[in-house]
mmCIF file of C-alpha atoms and ligand atoms in Angstrom:
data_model
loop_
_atom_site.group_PDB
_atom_site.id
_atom_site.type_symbol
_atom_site.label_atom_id
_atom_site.label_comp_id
_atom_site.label_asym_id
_atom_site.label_seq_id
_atom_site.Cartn_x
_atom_site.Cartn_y
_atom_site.Cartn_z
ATOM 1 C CA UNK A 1 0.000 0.000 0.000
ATOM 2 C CA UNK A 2 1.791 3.528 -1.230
ATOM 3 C CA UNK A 3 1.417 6.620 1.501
ATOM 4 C CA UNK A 4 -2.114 7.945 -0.200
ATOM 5 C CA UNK A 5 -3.956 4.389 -0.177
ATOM 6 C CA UNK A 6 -2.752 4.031 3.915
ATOM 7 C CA UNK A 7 -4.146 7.318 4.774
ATOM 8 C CA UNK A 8 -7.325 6.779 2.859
ATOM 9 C CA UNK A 9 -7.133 3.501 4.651
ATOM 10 C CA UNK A 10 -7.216 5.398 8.122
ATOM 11 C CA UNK A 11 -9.409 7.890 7.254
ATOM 12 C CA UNK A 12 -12.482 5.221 6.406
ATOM 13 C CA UNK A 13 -11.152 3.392 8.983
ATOM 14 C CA UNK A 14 -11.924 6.383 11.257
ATOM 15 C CA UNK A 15 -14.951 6.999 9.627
ATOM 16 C CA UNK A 16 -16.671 3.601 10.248
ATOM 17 C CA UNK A 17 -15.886 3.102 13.499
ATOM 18 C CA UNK A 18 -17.046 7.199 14.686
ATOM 19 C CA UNK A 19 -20.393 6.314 12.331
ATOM 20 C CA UNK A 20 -22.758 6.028 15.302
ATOM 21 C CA UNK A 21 -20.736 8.784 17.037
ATOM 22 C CA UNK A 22 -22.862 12.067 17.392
ATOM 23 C CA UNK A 23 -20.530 14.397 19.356
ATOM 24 C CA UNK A 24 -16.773 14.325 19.687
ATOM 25 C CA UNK A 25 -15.963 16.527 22.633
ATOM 26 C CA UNK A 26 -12.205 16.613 23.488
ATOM 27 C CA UNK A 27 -11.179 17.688 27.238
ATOM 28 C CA UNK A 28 -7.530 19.276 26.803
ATOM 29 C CA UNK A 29 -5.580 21.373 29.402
ATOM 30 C CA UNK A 30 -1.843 22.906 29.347
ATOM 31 C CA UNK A 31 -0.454 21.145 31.742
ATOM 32 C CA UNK A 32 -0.509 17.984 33.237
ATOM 33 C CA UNK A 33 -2.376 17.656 36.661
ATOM 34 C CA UNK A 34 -4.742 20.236 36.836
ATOM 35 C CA UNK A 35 -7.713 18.052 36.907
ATOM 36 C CA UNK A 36 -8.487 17.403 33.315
ATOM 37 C CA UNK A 37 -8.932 13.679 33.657
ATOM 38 C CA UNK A 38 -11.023 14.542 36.581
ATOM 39 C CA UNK A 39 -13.679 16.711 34.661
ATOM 40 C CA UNK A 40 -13.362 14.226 31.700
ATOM 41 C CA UNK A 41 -14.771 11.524 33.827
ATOM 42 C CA UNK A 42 -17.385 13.745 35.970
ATOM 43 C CA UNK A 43 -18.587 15.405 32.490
ATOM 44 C CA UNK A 44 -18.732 11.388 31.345
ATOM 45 C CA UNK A 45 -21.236 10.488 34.355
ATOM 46 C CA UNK A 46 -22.751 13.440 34.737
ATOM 47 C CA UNK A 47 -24.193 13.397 30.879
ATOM 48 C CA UNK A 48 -25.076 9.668 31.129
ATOM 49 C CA UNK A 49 -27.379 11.159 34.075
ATOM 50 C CA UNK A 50 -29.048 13.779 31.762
ATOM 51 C CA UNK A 51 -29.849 10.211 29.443
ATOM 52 C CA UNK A 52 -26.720 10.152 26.993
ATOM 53 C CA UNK A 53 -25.344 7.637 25.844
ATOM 54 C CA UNK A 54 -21.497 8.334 26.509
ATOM 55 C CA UNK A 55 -18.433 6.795 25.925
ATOM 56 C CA UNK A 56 -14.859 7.792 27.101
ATOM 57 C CA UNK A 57 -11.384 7.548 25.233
ATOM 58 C CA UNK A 58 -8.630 7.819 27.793
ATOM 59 C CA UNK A 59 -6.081 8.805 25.088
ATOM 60 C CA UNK A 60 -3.791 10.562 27.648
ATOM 61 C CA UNK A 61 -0.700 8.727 26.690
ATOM 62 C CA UNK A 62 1.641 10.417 29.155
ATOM 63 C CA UNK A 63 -0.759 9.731 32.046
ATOM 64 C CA UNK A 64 -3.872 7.499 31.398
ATOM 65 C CA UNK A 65 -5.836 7.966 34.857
ATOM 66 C CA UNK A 66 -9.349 6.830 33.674
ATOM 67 C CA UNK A 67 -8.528 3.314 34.697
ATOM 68 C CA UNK A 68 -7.772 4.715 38.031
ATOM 69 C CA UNK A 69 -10.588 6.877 38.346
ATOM 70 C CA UNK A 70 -13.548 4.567 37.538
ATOM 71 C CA UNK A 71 -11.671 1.456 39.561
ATOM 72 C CA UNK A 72 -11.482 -0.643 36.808
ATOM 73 C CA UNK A 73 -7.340 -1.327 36.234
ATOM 74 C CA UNK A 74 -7.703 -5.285 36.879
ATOM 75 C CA UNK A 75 -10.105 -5.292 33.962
ATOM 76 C CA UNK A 76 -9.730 -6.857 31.115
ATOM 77 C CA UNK A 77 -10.094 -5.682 27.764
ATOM 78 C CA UNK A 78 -12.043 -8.258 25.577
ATOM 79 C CA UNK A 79 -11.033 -8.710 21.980
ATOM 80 C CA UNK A 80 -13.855 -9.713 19.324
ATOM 81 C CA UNK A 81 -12.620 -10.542 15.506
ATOM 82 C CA UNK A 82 -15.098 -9.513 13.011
ATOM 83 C CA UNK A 83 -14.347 -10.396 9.546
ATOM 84 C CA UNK A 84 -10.869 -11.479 10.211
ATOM 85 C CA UNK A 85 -10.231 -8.310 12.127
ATOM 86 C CA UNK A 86 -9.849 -7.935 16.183
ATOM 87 C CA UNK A 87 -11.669 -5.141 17.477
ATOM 88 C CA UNK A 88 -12.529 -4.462 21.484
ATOM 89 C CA UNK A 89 -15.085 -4.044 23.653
ATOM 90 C CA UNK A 90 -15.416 -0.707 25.693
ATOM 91 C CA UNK A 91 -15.655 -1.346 29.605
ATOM 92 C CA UNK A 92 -18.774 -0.357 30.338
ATOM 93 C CA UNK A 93 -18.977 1.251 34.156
ATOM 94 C CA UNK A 94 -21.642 4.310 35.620
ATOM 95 C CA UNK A 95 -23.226 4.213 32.648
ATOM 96 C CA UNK A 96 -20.227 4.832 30.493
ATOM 97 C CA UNK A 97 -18.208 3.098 27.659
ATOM 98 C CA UNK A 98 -14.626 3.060 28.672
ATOM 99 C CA UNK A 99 -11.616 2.727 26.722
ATOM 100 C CA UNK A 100 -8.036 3.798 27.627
ATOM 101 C CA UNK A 101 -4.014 3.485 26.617
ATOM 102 C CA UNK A 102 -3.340 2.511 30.002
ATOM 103 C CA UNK A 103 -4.540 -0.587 29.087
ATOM 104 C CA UNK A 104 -2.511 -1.237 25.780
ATOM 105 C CA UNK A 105 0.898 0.123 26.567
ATOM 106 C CA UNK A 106 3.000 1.058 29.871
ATOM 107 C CA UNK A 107 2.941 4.403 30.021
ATOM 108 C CA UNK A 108 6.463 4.882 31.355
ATOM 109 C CA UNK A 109 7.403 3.454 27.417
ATOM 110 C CA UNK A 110 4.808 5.438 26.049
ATOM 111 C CA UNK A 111 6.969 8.484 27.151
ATOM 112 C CA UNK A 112 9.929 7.706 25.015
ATOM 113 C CA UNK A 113 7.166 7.204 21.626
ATOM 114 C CA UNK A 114 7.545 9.566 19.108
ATOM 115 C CA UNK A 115 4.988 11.471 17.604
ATOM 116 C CA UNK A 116 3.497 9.585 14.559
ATOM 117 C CA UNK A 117 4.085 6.351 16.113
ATOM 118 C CA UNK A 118 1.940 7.217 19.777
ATOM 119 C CA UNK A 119 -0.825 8.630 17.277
ATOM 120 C CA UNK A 120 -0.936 5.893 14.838
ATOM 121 C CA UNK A 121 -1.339 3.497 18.045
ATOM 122 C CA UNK A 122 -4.404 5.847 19.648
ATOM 123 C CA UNK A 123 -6.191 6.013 16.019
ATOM 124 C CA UNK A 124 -5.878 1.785 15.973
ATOM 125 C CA UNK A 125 -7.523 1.682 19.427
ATOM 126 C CA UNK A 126 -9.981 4.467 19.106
ATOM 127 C CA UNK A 127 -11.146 2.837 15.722
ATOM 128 C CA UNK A 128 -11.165 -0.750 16.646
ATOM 129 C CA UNK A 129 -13.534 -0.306 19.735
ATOM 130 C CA UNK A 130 -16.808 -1.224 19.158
ATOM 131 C CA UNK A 131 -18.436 2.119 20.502
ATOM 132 C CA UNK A 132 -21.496 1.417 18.838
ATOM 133 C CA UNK A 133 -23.886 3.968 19.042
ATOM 134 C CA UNK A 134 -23.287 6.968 21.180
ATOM 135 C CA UNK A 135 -24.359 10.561 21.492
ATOM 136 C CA UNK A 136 -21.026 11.650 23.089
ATOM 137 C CA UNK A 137 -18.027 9.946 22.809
ATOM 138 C CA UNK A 138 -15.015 11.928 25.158
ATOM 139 C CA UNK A 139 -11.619 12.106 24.459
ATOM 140 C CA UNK A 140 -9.435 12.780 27.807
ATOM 141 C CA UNK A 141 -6.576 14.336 25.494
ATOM 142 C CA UNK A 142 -2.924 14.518 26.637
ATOM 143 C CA UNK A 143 -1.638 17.584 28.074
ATOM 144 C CA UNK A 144 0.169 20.184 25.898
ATOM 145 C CA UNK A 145 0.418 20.647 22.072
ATOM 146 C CA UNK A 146 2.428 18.320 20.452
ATOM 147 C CA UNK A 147 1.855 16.345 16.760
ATOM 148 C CA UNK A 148 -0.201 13.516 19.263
ATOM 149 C CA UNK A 149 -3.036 16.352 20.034
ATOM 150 C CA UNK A 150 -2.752 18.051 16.803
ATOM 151 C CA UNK A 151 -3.019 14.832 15.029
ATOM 152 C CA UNK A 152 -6.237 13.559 17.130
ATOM 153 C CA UNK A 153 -8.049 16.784 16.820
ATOM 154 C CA UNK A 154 -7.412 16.416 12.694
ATOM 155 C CA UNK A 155 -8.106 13.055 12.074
ATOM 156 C CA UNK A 156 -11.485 13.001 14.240
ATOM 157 C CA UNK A 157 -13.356 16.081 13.126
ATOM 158 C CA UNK A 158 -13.988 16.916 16.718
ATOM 159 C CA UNK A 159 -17.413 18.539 17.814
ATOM 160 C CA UNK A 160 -15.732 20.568 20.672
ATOM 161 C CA UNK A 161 -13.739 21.088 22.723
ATOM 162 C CA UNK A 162 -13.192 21.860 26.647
ATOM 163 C CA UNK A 163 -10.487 23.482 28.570
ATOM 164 C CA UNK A 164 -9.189 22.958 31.706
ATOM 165 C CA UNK A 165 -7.202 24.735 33.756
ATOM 166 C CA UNK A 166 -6.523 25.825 37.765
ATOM 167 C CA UNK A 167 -6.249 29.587 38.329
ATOM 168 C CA UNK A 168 -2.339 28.886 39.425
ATOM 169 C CA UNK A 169 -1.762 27.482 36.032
ATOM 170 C CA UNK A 170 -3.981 30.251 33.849
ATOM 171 C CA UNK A 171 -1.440 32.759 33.517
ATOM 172 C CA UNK A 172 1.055 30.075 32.002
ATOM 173 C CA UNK A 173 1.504 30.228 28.450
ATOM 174 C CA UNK A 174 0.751 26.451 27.545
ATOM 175 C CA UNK A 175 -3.203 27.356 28.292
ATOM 176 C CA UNK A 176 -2.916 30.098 25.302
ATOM 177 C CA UNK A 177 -0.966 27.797 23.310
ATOM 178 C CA UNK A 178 -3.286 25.051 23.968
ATOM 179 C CA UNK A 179 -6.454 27.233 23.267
ATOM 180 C CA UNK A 180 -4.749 28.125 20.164
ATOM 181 C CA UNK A 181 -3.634 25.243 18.578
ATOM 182 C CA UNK A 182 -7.328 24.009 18.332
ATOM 183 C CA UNK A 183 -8.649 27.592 16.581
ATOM 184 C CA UNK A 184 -5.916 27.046 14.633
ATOM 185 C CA UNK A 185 -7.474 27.004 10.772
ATOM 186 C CA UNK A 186 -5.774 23.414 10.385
ATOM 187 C CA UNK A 187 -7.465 22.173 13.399
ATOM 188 C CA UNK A 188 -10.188 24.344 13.643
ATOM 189 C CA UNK A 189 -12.207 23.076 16.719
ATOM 190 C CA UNK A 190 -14.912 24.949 18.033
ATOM 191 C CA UNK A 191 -13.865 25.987 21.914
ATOM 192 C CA UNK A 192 -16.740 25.333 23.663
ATOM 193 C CA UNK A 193 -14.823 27.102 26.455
ATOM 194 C CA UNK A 194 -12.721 26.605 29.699
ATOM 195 C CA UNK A 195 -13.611 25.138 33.367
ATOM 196 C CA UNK A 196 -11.155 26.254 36.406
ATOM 197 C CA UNK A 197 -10.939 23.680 38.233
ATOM 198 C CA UNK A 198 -10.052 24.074 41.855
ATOM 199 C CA UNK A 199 -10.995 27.609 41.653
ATOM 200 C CA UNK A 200 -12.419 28.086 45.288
ATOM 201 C CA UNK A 201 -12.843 26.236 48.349
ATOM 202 C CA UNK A 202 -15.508 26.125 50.893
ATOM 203 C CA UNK A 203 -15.911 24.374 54.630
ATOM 204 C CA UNK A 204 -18.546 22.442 55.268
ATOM 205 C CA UNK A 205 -20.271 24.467 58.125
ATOM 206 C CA UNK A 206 -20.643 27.454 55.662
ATOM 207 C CA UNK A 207 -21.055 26.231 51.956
ATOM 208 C CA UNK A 208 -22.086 29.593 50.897
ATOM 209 C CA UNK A 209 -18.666 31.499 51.406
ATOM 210 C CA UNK A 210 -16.533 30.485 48.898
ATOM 211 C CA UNK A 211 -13.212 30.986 49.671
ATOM 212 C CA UNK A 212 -11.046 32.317 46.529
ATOM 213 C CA UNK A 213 -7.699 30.995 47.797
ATOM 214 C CA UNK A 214 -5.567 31.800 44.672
ATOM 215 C CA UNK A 215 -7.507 35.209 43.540
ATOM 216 C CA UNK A 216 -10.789 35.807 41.903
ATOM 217 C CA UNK A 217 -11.707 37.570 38.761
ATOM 218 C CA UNK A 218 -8.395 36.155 37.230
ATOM 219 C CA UNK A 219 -9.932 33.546 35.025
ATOM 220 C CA UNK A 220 -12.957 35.852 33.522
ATOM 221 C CA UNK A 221 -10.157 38.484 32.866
ATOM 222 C CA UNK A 222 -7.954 35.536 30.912
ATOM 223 C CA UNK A 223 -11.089 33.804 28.853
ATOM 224 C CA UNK A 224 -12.199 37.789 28.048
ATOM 225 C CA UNK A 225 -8.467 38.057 26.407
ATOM 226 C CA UNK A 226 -8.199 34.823 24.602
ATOM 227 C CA UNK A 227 -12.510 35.298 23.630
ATOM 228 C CA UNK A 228 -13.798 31.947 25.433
ATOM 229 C CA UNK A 229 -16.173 31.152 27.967
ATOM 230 C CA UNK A 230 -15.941 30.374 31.330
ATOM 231 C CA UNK A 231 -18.277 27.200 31.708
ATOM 232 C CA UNK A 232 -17.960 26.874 35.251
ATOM 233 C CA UNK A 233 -15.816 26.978 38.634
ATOM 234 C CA UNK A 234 -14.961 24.142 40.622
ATOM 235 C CA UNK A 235 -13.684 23.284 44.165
ATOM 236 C CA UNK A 236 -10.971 22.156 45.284
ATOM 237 C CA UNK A 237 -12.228 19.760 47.647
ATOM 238 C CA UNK A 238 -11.341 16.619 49.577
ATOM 239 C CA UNK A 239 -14.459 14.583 48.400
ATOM 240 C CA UNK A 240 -12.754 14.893 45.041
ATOM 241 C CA UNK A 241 -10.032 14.074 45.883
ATOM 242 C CA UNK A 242 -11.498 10.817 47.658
ATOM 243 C CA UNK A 243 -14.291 9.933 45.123
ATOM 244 C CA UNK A 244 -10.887 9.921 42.820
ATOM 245 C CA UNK A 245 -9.015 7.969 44.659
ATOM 246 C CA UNK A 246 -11.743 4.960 45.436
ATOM 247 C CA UNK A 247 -12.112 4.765 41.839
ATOM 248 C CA UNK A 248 -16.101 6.515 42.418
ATOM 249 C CA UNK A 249 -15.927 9.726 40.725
ATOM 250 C CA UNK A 250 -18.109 12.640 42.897
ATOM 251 C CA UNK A 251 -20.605 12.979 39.978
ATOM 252 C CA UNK A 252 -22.318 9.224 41.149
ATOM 253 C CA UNK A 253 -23.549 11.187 44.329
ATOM 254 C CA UNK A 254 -26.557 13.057 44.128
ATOM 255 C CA UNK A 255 -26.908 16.559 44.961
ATOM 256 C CA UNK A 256 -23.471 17.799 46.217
ATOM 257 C CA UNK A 257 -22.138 21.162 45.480
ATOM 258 C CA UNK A 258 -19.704 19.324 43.251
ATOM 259 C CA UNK A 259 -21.625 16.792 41.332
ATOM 260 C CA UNK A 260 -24.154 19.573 41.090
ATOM 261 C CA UNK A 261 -21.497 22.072 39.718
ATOM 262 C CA UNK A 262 -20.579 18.818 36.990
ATOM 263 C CA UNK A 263 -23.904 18.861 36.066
ATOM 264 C CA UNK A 264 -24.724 21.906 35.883
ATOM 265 C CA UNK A 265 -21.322 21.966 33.337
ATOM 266 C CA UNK A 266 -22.787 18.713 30.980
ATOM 267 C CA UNK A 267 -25.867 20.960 30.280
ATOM 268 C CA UNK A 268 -23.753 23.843 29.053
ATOM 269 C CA UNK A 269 -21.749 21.739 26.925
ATOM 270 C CA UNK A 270 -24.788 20.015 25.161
ATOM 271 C CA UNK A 271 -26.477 23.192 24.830
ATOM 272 C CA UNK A 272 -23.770 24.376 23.345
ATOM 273 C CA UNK A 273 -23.110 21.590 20.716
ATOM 274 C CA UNK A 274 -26.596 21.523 19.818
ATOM 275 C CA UNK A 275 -26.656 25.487 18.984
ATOM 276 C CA UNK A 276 -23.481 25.244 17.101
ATOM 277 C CA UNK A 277 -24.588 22.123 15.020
ATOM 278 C CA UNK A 278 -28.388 23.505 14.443
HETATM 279 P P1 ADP B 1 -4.736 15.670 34.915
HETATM 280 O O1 ADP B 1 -5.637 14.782 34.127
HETATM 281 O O2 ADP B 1 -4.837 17.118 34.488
HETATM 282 O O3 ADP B 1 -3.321 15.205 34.993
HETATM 283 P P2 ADP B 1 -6.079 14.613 37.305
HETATM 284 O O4 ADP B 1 -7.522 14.645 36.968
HETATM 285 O O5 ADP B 1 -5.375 13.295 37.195
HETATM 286 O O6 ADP B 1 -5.277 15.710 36.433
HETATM 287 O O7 ADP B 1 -5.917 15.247 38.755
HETATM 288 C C1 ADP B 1 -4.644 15.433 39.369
HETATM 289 C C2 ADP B 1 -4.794 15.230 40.884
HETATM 290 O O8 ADP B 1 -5.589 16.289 41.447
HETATM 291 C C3 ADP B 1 -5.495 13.930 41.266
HETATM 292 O O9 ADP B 1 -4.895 13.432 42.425
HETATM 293 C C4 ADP B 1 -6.938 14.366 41.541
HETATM 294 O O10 ADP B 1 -7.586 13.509 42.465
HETATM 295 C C5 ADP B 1 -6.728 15.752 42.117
HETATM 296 N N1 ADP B 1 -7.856 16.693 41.832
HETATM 297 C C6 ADP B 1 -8.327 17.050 40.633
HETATM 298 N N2 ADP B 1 -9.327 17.961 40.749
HETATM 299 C C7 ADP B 1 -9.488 18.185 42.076
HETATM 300 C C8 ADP B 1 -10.363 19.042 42.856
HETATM 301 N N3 ADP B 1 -11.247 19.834 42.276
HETATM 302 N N4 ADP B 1 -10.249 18.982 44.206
HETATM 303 C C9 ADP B 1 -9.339 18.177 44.804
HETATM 304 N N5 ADP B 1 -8.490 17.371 44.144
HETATM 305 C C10 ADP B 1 -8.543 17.370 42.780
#
């Protein structure tokens, strides 16, 4: 097969397997560790409580955490062959269709990948899981910039996308880089806009102060300046931190100020995809 007939290759290869896909919504932050796995998963749950069907791409190749985050590491991924070909099923857990690196390749190898080769190997596994039909399907992007990132948002045709960021981190240039690199013209990705995560905290004997602990009116001041949206704020807070950690993200409890806030953010995204795609 010559260079053309392999890329035409991936590209219906891409297409079949997105087919049933109605919105491709890509979470991407700046930096590592500011959360965005975090909101990938919440947003995840939190739409399949509004009645979505959702599935979830952990394609952070530098640090898949979805695995970790929805307790399912021991899990194993089942192959299926269908006409001579091996394709996999999605891990299906709160209502969500998982999929993630972390379960194809160690990720302290994955580090030394180049480019072409770490994309070629997320395109194989996004398009040989059988997603089947979905109205979202989320990527939890890696951090940054690089080819990996610009090649995903290409090849997909993404919907959206979402950025994440803490106010510590906002003033950093990989946020602008990262902001730009998907309006770029050769990406071209509608921004739906940008969630600070642990942007306040508050105690639990008076949930109505919110404490601003690294500055407030920051993030509106940024967004204003780079001509995004500010979706929404959340904590930093220790049942986050704990729902993360037991593998039960915060969104599966009802009625928090956090799982309320994640809600609260799922709506604005779909409202937003749905205007944009009217
Ligand atoms: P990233 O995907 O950006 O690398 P993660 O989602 O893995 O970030 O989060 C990094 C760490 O911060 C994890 O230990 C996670 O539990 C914690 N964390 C994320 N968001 C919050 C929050 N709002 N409050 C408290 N801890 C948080």
């Amino acid at each position: 097969m010559n260079i053309f007939e392999q890329r035409k290759e991936k590209e219906m290869r891409i297409a079949q397997s997105m087919s049933k896909v109605k919105f491709l919504l890509a979470i991407g932050s700046g930096k590592g560790g500011v959360g965005k796995s975090t909101i990938a998963a919440n947003i995840a749950i939190s739409l399949a409580k509004l009645g979505f069907k959702v599935g979830l791409a952990d394609v952070d190749i530098y640090g898949p955490s979805i695995p970790t985050l929805f307790n399912i590491e021991n899990e194993e991924v089942v192959g299926q062959e269908i006409d001579g070909k091996l394709h996999f099923q999605p891990i299906e857990k709160f209502g969500v269709k998982l999929m993630s690196i972390g379960f194809f390749v160690d990720p302290s190898k994955a580090l030394m990948w180049r480019g072409p080769m770490a994309s070629n190997t997320l395109i194989q596994m996004l398009s040989d899981t059988l997603w089947g039909e979905l109205d979202y399907l989320i990527f939890d992007m890696p951090p940054g910039t690089g080819d990996i990132q610009l090649t995903l948002s290409h090849d997909f045709n993404l919907s959206g996308a979402v950025f994440v960021s803490t106010p510590q981190q906002l003033a950093i240039s990989d946020v602008r880089r990262a902001v730009n690199m998907f309006k770029n013209e050769s990406v071209n990705v509608p921004i739906l806009g940008l969630v600070e995560n642990m942007a306040y905290f508050v105690t639990n004997d008076l949930p109505n102060n919110k404490y601003y602990l690294f500055g407030k009116g920051g993030t509106e001041k940024f967004a204003k300046e780079l001509d995004i949206e500010v979706l929404e704020q959340i904590p930093i807070s220790e049942e986050i931190s704990e729902t993360n950690d037991s593998g039960n993200p915060i969104s599966l409890i009802v009625d928090s100020l956090e799982s309320n806030s994640f809600l609260s953010l799922a709506r604005k995204i779909n409202d937003k995809l749905v205007e944009i795609n009217k």
